[in-house]
JSON list of C-alpha atoms in Angstrom, two decimals:
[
{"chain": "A", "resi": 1036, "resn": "UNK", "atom": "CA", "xyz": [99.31, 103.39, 127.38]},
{"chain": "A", "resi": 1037, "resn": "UNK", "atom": "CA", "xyz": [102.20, 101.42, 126.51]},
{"chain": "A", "resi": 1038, "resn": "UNK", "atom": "CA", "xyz": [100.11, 98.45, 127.07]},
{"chain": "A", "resi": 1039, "resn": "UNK", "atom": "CA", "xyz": [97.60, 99.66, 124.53]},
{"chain": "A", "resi": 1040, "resn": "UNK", "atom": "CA", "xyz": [100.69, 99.98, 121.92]},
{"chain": "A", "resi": 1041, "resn": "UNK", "atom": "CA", "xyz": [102.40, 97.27, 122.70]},
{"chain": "A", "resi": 1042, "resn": "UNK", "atom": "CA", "xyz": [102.11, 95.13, 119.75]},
{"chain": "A", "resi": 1043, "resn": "UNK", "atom": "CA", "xyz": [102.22, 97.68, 117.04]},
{"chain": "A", "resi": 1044, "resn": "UNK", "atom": "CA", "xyz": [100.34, 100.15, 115.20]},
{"chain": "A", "resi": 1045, "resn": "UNK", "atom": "CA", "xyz": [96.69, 101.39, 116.88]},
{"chain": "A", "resi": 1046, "resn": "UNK", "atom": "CA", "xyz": [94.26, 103.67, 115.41]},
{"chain": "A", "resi": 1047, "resn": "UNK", "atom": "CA", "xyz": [94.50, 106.81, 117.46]},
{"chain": "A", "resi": 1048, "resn": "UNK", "atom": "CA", "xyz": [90.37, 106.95, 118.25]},
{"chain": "A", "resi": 1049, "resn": "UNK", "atom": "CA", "xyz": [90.98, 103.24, 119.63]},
{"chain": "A", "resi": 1050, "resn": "UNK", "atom": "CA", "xyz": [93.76, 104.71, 122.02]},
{"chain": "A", "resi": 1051, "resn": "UNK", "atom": "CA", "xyz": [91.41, 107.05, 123.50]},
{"chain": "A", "resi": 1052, "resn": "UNK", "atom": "CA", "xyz": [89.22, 105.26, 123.76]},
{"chain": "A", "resi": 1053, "resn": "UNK", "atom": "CA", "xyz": [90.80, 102.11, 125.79]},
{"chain": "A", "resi": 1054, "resn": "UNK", "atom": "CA", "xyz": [92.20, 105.37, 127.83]},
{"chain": "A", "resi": 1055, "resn": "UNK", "atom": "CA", "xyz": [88.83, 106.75, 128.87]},
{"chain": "A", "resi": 1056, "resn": "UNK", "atom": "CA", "xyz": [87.60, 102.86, 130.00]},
{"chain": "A", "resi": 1057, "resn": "UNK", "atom": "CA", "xyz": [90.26, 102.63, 131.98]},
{"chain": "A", "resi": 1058, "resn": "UNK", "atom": "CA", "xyz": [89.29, 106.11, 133.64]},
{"chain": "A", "resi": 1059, "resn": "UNK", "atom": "CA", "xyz": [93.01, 107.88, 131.31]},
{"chain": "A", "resi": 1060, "resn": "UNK", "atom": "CA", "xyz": [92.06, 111.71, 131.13]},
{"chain": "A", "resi": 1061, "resn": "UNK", "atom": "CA", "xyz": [92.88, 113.27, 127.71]},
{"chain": "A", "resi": 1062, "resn": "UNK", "atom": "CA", "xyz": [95.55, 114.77, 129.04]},
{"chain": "A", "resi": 1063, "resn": "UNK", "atom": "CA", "xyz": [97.10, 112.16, 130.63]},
{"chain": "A", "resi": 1064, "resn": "UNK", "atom": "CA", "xyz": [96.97, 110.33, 127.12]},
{"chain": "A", "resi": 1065, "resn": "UNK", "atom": "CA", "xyz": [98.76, 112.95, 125.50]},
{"chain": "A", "resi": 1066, "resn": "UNK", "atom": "CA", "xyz": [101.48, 113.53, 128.65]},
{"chain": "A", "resi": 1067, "resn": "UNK", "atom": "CA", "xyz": [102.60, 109.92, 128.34]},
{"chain": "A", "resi": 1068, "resn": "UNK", "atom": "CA", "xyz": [102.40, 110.03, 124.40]},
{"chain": "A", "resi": 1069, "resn": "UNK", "atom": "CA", "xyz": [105.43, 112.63, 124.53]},
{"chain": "A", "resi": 1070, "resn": "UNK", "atom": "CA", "xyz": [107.04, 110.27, 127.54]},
{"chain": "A", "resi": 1071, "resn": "UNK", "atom": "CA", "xyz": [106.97, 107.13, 125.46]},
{"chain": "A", "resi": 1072, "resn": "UNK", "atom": "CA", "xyz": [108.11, 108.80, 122.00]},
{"chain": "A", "resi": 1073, "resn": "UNK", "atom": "CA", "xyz": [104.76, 107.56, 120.61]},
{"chain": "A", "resi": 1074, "resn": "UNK", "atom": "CA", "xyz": [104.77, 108.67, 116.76]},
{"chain": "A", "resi": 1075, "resn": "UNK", "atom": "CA", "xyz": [101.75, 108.76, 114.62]},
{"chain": "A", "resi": 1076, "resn": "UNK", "atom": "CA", "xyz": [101.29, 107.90, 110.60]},
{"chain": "A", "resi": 1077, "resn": "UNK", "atom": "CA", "xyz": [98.63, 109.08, 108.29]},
{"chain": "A", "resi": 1078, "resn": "UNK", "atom": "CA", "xyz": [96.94, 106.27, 105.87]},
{"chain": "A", "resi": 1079, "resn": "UNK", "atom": "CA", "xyz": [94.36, 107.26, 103.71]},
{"chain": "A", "resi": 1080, "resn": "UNK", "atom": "CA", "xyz": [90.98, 105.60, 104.37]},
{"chain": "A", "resi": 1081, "resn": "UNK", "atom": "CA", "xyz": [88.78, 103.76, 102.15]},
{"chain": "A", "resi": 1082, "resn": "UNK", "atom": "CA", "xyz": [86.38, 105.99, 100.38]},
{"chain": "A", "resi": 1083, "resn": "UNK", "atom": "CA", "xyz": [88.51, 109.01, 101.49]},
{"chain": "A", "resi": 1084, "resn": "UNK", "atom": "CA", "xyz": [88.74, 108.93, 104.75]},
{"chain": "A", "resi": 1085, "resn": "UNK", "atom": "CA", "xyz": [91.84, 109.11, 106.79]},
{"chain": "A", "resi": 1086, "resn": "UNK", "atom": "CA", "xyz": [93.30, 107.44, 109.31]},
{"chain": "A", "resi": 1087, "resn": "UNK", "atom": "CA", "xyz": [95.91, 108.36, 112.21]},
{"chain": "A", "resi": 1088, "resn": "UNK", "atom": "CA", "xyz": [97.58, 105.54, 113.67]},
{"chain": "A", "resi": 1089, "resn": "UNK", "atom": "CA", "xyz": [100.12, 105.68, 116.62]},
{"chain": "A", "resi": 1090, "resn": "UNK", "atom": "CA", "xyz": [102.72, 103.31, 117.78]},
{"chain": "A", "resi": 1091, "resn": "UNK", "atom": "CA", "xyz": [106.09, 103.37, 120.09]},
{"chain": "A", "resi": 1092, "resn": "UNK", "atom": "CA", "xyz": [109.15, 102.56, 117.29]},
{"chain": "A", "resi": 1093, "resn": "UNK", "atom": "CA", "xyz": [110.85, 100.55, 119.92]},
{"chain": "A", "resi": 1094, "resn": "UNK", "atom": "CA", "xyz": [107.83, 98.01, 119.64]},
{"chain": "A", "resi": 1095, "resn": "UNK", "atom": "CA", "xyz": [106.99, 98.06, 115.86]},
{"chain": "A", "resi": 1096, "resn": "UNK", "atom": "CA", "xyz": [110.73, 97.04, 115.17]},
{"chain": "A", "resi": 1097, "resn": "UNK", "atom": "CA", "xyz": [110.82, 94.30, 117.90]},
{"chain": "A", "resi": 1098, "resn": "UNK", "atom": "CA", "xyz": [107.79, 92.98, 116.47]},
{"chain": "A", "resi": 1099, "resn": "UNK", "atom": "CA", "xyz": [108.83, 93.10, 112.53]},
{"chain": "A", "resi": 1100, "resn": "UNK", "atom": "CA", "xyz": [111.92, 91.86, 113.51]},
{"chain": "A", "resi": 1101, "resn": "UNK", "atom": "CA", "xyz": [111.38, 88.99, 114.91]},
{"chain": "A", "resi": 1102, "resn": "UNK", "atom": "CA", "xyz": [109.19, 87.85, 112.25]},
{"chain": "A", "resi": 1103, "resn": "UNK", "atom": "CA", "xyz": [112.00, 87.60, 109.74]}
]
């Protein structure tokens, strides 16, 4: 999973997703989201919709970082 998040923010659906190709149980997802300190942001959606994204902090501030 820390593959999946590795370069930032990752819409939560997407994570599961990549998980269940990769034959990641549910569970498993959500055991190593508490091991990595994965967090999660709410964006509202166009139209209304919302959208949860998750990320690992450690990676989002490399990333931004590095780009200033």
């Amino acid at each position: 999973m820390e593959d999946i998040l590795k370069d930032g923010f990752v819409n939560y659906k997407k994570v599961y997703e990549l998980a269940e190709e990769n034959g990641i149980k549910k569970t498993e997802v959500k055991r190593q989201k508490a091991l990595l300190g994965v967090k999660s942001v709410h964006v509202d959606g166009e139209e209304g919709g919302t959208l949860w994204l998750w990320f690992i902090p450690k990676n989002v501030w490399k990333r931004y970082s590095q780009t200033q």
